[in-house]
Coordinates of C-alpha atoms in Angstrom, one line a residue:
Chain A
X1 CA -26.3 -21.7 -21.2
X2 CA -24.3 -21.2 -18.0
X3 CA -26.1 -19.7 -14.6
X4 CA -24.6 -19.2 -11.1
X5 CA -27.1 -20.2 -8.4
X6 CA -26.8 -19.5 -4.6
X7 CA -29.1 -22.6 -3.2
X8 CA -30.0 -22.7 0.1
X9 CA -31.6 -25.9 2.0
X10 CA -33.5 -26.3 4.7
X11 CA -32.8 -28.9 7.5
X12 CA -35.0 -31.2 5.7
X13 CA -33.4 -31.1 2.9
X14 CA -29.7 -32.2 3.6
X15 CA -31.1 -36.0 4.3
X16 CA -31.6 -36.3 0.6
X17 CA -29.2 -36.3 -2.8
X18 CA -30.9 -33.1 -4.3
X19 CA -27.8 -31.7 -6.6
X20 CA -27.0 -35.3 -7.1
X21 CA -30.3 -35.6 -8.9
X22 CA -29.7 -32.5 -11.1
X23 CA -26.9 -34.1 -12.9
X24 CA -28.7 -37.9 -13.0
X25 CA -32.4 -36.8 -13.8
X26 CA -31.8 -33.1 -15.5
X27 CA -28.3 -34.0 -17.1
X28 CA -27.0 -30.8 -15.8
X29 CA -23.7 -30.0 -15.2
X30 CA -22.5 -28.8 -12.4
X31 CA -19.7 -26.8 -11.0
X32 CA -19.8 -26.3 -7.1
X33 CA -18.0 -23.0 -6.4
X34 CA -18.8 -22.9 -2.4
X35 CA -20.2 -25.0 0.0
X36 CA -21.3 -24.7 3.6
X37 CA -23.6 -27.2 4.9
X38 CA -24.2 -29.2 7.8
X39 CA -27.3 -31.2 9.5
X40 CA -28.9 -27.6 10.1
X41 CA -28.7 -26.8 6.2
X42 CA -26.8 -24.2 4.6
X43 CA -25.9 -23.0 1.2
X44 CA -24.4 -24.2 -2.0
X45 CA -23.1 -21.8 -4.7
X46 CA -23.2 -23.4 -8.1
X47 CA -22.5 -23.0 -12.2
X48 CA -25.2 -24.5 -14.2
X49 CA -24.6 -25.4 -17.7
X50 CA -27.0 -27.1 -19.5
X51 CA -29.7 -26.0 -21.9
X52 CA -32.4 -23.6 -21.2
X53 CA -35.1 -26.3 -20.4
X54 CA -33.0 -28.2 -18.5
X55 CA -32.2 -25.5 -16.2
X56 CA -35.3 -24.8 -16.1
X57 CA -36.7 -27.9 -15.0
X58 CA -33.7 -28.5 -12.6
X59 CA -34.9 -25.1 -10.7
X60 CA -38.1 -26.1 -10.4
X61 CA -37.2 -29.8 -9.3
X62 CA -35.3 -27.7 -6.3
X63 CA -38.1 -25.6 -5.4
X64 CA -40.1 -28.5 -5.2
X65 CA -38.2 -29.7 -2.7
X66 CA -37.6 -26.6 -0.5
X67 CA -34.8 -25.4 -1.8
X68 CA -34.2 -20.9 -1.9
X69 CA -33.0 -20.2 -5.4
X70 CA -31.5 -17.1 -6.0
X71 CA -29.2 -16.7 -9.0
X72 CA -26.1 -14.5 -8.9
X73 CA -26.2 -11.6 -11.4
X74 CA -23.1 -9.8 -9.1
X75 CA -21.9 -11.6 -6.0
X76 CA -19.0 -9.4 -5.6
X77 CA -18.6 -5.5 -6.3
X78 CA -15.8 -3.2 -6.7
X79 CA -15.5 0.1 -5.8
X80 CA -13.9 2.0 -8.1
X81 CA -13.6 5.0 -6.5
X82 CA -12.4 3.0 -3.5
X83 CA -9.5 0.7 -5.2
X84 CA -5.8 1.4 -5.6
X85 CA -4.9 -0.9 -7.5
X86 CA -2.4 -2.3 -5.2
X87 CA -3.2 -6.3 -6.1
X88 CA -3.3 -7.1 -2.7
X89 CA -6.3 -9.0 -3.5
X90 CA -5.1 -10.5 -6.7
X91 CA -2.9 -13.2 -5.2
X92 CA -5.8 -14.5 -2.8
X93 CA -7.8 -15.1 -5.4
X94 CA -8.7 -18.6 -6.7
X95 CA -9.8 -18.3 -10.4
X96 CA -7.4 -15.1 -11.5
X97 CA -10.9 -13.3 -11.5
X98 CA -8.6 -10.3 -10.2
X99 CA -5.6 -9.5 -12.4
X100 CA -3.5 -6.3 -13.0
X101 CA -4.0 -5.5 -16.8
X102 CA -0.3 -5.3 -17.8
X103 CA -0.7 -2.4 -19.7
X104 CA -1.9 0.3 -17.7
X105 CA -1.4 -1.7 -14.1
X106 CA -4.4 -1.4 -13.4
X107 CA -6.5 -4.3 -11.1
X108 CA -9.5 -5.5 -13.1
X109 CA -12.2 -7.9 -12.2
X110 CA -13.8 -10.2 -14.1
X111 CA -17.2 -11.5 -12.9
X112 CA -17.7 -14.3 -15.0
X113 CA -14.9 -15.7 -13.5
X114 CA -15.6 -15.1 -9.9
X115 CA -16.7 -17.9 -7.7
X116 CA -18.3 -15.5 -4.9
X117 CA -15.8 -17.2 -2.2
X118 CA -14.9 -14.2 -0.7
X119 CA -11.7 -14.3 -0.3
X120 CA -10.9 -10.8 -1.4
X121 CA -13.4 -9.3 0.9
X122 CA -10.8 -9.1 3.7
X123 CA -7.8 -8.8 1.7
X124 CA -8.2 -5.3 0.6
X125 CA -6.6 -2.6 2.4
X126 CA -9.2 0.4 1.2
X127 CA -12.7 -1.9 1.4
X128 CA -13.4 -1.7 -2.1
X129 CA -14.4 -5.4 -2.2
X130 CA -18.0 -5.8 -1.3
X131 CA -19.4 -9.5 -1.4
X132 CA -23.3 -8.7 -2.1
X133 CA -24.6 -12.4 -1.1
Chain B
X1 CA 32.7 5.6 -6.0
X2 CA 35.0 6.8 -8.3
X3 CA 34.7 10.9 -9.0
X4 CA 32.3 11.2 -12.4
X5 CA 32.5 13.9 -15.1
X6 CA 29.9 16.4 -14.4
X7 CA 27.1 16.6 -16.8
X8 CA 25.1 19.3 -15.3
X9 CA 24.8 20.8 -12.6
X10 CA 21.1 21.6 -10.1
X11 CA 21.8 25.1 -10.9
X12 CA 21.7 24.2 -14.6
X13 CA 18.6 22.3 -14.6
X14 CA 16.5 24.2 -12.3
X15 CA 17.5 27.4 -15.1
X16 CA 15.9 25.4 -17.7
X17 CA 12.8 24.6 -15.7
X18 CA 12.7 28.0 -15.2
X19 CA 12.7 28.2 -19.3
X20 CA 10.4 25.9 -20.1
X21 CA 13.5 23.8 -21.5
X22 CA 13.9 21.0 -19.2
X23 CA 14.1 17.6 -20.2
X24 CA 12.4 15.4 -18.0
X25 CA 11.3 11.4 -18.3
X26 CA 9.8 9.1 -16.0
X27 CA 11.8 6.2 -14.8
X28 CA 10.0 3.8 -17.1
X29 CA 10.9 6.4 -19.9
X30 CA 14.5 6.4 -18.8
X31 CA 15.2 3.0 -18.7
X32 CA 13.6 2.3 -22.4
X33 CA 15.5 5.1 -23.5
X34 CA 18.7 3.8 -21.5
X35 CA 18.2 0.4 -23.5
X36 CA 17.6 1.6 -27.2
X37 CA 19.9 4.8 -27.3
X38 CA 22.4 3.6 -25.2
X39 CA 23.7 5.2 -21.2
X40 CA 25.7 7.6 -22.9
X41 CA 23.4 9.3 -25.1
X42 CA 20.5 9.2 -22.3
X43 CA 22.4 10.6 -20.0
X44 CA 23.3 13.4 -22.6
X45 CA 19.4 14.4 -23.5
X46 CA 17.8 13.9 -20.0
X47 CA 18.1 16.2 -17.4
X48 CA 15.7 14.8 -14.7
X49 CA 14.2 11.5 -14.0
X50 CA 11.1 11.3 -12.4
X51 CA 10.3 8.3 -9.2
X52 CA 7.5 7.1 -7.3
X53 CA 6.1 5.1 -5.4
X54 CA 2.3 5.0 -3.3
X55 CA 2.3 2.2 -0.6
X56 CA 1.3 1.4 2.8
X57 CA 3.4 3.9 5.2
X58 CA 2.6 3.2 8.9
X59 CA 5.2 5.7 10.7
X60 CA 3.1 8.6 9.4
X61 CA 1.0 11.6 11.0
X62 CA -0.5 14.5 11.1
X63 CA 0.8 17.1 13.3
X64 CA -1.8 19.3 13.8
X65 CA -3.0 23.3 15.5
X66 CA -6.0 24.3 16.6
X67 CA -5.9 27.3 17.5
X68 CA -6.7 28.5 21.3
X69 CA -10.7 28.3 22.8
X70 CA -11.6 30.7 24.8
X71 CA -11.4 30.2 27.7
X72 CA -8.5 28.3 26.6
X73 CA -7.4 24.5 27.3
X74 CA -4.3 22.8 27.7
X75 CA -5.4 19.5 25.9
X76 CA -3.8 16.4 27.6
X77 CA -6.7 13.6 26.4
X78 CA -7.3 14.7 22.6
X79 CA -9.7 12.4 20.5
X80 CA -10.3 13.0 16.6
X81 CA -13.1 11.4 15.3
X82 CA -13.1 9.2 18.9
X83 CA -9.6 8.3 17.9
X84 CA -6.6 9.2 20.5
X85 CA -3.9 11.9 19.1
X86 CA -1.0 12.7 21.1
X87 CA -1.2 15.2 23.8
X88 CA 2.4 15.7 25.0
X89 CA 3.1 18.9 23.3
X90 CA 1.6 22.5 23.9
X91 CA -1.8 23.4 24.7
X92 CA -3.3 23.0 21.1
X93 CA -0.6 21.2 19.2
X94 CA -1.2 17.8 18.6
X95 CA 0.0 14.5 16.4
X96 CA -2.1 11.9 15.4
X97 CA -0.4 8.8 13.8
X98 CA -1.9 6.6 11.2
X99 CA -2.3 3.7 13.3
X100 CA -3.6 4.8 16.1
X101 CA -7.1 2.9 16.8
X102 CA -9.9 3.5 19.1
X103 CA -10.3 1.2 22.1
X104 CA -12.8 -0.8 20.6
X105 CA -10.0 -2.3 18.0
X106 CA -12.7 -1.6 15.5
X107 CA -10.0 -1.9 12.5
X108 CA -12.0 -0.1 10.1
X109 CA -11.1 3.2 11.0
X110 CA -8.0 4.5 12.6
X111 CA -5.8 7.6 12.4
X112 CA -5.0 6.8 8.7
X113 CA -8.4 7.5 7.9
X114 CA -9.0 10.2 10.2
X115 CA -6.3 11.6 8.3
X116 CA -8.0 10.7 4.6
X117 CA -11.0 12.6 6.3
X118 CA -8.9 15.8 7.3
X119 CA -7.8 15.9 4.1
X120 CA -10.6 15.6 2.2
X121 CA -11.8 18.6 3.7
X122 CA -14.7 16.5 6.0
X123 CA -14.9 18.1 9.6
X124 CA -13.9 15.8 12.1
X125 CA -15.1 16.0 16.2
X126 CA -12.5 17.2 18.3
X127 CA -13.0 16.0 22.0
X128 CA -10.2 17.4 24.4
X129 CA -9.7 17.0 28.0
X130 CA -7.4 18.6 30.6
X131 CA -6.8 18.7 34.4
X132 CA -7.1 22.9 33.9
X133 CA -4.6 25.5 35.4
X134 CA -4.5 28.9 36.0
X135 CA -3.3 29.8 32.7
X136 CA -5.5 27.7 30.7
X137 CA -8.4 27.5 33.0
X138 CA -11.0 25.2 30.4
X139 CA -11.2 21.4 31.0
X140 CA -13.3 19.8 28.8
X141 CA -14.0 20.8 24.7
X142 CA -16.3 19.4 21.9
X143 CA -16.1 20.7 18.8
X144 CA -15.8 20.3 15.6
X145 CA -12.5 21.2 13.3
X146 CA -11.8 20.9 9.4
X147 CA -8.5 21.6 7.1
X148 CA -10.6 25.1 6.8
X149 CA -10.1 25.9 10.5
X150 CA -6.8 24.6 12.0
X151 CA -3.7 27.0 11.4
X152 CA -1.7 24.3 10.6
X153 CA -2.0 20.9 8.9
X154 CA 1.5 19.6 8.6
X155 CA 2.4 15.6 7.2
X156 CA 5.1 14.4 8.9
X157 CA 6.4 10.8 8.6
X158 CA 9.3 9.3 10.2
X159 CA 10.2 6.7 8.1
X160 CA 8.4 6.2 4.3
X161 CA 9.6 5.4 0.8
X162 CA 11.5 2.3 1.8
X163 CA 14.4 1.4 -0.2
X164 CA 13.5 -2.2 -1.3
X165 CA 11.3 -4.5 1.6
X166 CA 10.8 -7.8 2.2
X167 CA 8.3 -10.2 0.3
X168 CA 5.8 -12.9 2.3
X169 CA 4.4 -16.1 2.1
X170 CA 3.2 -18.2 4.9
X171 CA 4.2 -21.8 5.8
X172 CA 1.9 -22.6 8.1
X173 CA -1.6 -24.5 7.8
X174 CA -3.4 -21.8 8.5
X175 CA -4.3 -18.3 7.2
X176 CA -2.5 -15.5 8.3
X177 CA -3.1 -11.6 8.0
X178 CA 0.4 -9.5 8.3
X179 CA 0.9 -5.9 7.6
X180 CA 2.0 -7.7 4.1
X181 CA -1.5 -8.4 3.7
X182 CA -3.6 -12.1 3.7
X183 CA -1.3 -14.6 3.7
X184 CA -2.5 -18.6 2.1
X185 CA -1.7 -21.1 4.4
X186 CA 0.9 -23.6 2.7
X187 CA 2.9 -21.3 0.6
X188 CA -0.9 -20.2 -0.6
X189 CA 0.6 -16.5 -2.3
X190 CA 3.5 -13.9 -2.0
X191 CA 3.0 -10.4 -1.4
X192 CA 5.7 -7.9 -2.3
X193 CA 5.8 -4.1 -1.0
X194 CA 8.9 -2.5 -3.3
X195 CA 7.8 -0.4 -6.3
X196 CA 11.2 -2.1 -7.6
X197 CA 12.2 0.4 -10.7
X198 CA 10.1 3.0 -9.9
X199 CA 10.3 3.3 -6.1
X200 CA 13.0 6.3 -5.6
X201 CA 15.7 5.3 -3.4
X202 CA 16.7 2.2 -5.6
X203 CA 17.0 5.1 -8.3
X204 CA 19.4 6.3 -6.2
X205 CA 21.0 3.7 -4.4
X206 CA 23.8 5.6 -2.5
X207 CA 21.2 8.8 -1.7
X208 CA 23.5 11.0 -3.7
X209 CA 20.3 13.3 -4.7
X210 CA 18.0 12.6 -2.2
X211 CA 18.9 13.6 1.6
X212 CA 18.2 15.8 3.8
X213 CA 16.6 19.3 2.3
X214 CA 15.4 17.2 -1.0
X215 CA 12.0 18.5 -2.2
X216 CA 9.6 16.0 -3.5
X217 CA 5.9 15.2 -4.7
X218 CA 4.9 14.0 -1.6
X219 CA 0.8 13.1 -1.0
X220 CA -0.5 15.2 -4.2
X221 CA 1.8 18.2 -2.8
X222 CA 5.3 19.5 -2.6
X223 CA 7.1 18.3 0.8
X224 CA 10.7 17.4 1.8
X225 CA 12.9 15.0 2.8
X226 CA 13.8 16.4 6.6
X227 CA 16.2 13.4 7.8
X228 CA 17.3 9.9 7.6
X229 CA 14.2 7.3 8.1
X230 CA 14.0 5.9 11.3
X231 CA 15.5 2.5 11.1
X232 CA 17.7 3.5 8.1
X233 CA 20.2 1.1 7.1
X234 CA 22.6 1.7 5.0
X235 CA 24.8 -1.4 5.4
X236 CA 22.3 -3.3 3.9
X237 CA 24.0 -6.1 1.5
X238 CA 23.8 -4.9 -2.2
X239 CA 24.1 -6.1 -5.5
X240 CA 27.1 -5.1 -8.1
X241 CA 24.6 -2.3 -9.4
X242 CA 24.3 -0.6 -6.0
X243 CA 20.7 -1.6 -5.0
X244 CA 20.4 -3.0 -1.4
X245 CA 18.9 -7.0 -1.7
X246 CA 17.1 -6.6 2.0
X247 CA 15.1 -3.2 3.6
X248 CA 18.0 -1.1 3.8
X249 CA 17.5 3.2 3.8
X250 CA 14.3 5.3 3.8
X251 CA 13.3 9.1 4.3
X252 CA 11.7 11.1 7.0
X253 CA 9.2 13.6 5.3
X254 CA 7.8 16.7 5.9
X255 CA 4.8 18.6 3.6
X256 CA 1.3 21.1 4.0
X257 CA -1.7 18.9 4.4
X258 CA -3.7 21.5 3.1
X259 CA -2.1 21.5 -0.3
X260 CA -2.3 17.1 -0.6
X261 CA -5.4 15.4 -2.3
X262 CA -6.8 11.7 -1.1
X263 CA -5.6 10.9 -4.7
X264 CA -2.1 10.4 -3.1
X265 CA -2.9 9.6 0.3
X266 CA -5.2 6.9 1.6
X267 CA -6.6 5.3 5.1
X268 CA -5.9 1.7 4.7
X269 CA -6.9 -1.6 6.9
X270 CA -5.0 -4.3 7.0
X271 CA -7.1 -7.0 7.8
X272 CA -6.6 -7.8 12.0
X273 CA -3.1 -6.3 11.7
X274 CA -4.5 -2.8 12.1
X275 CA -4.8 0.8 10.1
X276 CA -1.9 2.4 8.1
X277 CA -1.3 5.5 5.3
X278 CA -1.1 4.8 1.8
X279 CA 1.2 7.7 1.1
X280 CA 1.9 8.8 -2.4
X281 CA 6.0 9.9 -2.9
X282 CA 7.5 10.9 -6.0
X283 CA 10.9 12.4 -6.1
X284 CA 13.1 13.9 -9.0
X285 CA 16.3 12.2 -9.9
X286 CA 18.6 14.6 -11.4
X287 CA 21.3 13.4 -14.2
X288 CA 24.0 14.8 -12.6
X289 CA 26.1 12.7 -14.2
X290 CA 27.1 8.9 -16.0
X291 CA 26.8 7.3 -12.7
X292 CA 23.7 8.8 -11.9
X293 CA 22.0 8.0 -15.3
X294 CA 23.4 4.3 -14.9
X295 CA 21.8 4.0 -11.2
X296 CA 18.6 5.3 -12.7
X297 CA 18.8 3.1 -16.1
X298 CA 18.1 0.0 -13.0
X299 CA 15.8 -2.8 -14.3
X300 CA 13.2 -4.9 -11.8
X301 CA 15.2 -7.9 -12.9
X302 CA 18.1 -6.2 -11.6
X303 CA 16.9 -5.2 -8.3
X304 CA 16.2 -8.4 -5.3
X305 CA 14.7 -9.2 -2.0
X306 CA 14.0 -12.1 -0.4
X307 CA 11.0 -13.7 0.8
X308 CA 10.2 -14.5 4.1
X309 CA 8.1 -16.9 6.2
X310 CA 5.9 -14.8 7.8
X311 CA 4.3 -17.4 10.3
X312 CA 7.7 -17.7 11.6
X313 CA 6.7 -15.4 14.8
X314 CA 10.2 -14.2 15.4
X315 CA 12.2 -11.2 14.7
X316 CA 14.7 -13.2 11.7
X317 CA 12.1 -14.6 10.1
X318 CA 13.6 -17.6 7.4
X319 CA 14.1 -17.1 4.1
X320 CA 12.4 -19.0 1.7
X321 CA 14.6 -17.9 -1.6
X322 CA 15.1 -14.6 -3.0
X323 CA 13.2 -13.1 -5.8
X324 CA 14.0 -10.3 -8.2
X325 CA 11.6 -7.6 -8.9
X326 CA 10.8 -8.7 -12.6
X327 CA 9.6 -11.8 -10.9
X328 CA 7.2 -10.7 -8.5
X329 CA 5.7 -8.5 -10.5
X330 CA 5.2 -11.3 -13.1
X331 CA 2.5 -12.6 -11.1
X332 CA 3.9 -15.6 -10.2
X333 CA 6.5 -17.6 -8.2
X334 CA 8.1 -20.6 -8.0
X335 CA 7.9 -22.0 -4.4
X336 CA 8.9 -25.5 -3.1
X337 CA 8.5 -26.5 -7.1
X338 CA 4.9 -25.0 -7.1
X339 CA 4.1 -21.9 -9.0
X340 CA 2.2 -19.5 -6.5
X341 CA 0.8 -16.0 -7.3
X342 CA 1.8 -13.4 -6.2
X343 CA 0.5 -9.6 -5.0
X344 CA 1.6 -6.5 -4.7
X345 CA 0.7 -3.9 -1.6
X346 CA 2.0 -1.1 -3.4
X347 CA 0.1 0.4 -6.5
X348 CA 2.0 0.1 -9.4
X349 CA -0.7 2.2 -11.0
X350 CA -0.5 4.9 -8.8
X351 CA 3.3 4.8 -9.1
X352 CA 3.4 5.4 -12.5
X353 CA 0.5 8.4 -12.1
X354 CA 2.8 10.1 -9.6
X355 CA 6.2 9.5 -12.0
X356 CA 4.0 11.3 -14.6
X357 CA 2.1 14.0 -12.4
X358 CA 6.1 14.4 -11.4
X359 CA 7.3 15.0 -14.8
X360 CA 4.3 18.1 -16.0
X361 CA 5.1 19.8 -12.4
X362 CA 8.7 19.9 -13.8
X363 CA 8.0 20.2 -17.1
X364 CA 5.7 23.5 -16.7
X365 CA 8.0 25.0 -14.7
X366 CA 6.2 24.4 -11.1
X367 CA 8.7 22.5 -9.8
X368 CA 12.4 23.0 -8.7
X369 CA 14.7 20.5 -7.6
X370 CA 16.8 21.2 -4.1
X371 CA 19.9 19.9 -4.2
X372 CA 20.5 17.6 -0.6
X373 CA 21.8 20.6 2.5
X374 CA 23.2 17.5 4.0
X375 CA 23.7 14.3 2.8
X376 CA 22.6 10.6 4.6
X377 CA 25.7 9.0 6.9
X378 CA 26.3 5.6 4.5
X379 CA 28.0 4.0 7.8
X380 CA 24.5 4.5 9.3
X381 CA 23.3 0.6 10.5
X382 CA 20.1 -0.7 12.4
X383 CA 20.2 -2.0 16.1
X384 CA 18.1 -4.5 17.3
X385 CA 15.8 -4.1 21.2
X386 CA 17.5 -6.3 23.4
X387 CA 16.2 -7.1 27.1
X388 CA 18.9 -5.6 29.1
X389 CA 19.8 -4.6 32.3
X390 CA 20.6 -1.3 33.7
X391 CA 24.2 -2.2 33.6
X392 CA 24.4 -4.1 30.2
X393 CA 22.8 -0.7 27.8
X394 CA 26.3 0.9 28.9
X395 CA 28.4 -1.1 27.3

């Protein structure tokens, strides 16, 4: 299975390997999709893919050590009402998560794909792009 | 131009609106049509092509009448919404343009969206202030007004519906936001503005049908064409098929508010460039003749522009190469050997909706086409602001 996990770490937690450890000990994979951390802490959006136990066991290992779990169902929302379907977000965006549909031009957006990096947000003209994190 | 055999005449066509009779296709219609039957034969069948295009439009506004107070004011300071409208016209009369912003720069809300507001029928607080004279004694008003109230709700934009713009990237290592949107530092994207086969005036390259006194969709309603765009250009370089390769003419436009729909017209931000009007335009191409069916048979491969550094902070910014239409609108572009994609500003989606929304209007008969009282000067060319002296702007 495949999660998306926003993980953030206290200051007492950026001394030590802790995602390192989820792929050696929990023999998870791991995709890091943002990362903003400093001696303070910060936050570390992730994929997961492993099996259910395994990601199981890797979220407790992190709460153990201090670590806020919180996993994405929606980091990002359009507004339909709201969108144009200019594009002027399409271009900015790192994983063609937003892509005219040739057919009928309109801009569709697929979450699976999105990384929750926000680049979007400030890239649309009408404010339909709302980043939910 | 050499003189073309007339096909039909506006008198002709607007008869068989009148009858129910008309046949009308959108551009992307035509052009299919062009390609499997042949000019010839299209040009035969069709008697009106429908264009549009709904984009970013920052020389709009709303010109707008209140309606006297009593006691009456002569407004001088006029706020809508807290943000500024123009008081250098009669007592009540006012203009707000679409990027006008309050003094807190708060770029989430300008005139463009005061505009959306008005509109969409929402009241808006109207603030007024005036030094007071005999005549129009009042000096201070706060009120409240809606498109229910005000005698008149008039659209007027000096320059919209550009025929072809400019594309952007950004050299630079750093991001940058333009009114051609967010720009990726090292050649990160390209944004592109042009509707390319749909937009209007590359349907009409010369502005043999549109000019001044054409009626067109304009914002959900009818409106007009009432002059030359500001800035219009007509000495733009072209290519063999007529369409200019660089921003070249575009219309001044004219139409009642109160009969538009926030369907076709939008408040818009551009992130820290400011607001600007998403205006909806869609205008009737009709088939006059071969020439004109060739003009609107125009592919997006066939139809250019070039794109420009944008971090370049001068006025002749460099070009980085040119680009045809098909191209942009691929969703990418080779750049310095790297593919890079690319966005649009314009809707494309919306464009289409407005060609077809065009097309019924016509179709059922609600819809006449105005043949040009006056047509554009093609000598017409753009000047540049110099810093001058006194003596220097007479020569």
């Amino acid at each position: 299975m495949k999660t998306k996990l926003v993980l953030t770490f206290p200051q007492i937690a950026v001394q030590e390997p802790i995602t390192c450890s989820l792929v050696e000990e929990f023999r998870i994979k791991m995709n890091i999709l943002r990362a903003q951390i400093d001696e303070r802490g910060g936050k570390i959006v992730l994929e997961l893919t492993g099996t259910s136990d395994q990601i199981k066991d890797g979220i407790h290992y992190l709460k153990d050590k201090n670590v806020k779990v919180q996993s994405i169902e929606e980091g990002v929302r359009k507004d339909e009402d709201k969108c144009t379907h200019c594009g002027a977000c399409i271009s900015v965006c790192p994983t063609a998560a937003l892509c005219f549909d040739k057919e009928s031009w309109k801009v569709v957006f697929d979450d699976q794909k999105c990384v929750v990096c926000g680049l979007c947000i400030d890239a649309c003209p009408t404010t339909a792009m709302e980043l939910l994190l | 131009m050499k003189k073309e055999k007339k096909i039909r005449t506006y008198g002709e066509i607007n008869e068989k609106i009148l009858a129910k009779s008309v046949s009308v296709m959108t551009a992307e219609e035509f052009k299919a049509k062009v390609e499997t039957d042949g000019l010839e034969k299209a040009a035969e069948e069709v008697d009106v092509v429908t264009t549009g295009t709904f984009g970013a439009m920052c020389s709009s506004g709303l010109l707008l009448n209140f309606g006297h107070s009593d006691p009456p004011i002569k407004m001088q300071k006029i706020l809508l919404d807290e943000i500024p409208a123009f008081g250098g016209l009669a007592a009540v009369d006012t203009y707000l343009g679409a990027t006008e912003m309050d003094e807190s720069l708060n770029f989430f809300r300008g005139g463009a969206h005061v505009i959306e507001d008005i509109v969409r029928g929402k009241p808006v607080r109207l603030k007024a202030h005036s030094y007071g004279t005999d005549c129009y004694p009042r000096k201070d008003i706060d009120t409240w007004i809606s498109l229910k109230t005000v005698n008149q709700a008039v659209l007027l934009n000096p320059r919209n519906c550009y025929q072809n713009y400019a594309a952007a990237t950004n050299s630079s290592d750093k991001i940058i936001y333009t009114y051609m949107g967010k720009l990726l530092p090292e050649f990160g994207n390209v944004t592109y503005s042009s509707a390319g086969e749909l937009s209007p005036l590359l349907n009409d390259p010369f502005y043999r049908t549109i000019g001044i006194g054409t009626r067109i969709f304009l914002g959900g309603g009818d409106g007009y064409v009432f002059w030359e765009g500001t800035q219009f250009n007509a000495k733009t370089p072209r290519a063999p098929n007529g369409t200019p390769t660089r921003p070249a003419g575009a219309i001044a436009v004219v139409g009642d508010l109160k009969k538009m729909s926030a369907d076709y017209l939008r408040g818009l931000t551009m992130h820290r460039y400011g607001t600007t009007l998403a205006v909806g335009i869609g205008i009737p191409i009709p088939i006059l003749d071969l020439e004109m069916a060739k003009f609107c048979s125009v592919r997006d491969a066939d139809i250019s522009t070039a794109v420009f550094d944008y971090s370049e902070e001068k006025r002749s910014r460099g070009v980085v190469r040119e680009a045809n239409y098909e191209e942009l609108k691929s969703g990418e572009l080779e750049i310095k050997g790297t593919k890079v994609p690319t966005s649009s500003l314009s809707s494309m989606y919306k464009a289409r909706q407005i060609t077809v929304e065009l097309k019924n209007r016509i179709v059922n008969g609600n819809f006449l086409l105005q043949e040009p009282i006056e047509r554009f000067d093609l000598e017409h060319t753009m000047k540049p602001l110099e810093i001058r002296t006194r003596e220097e702007v007479l020569k």
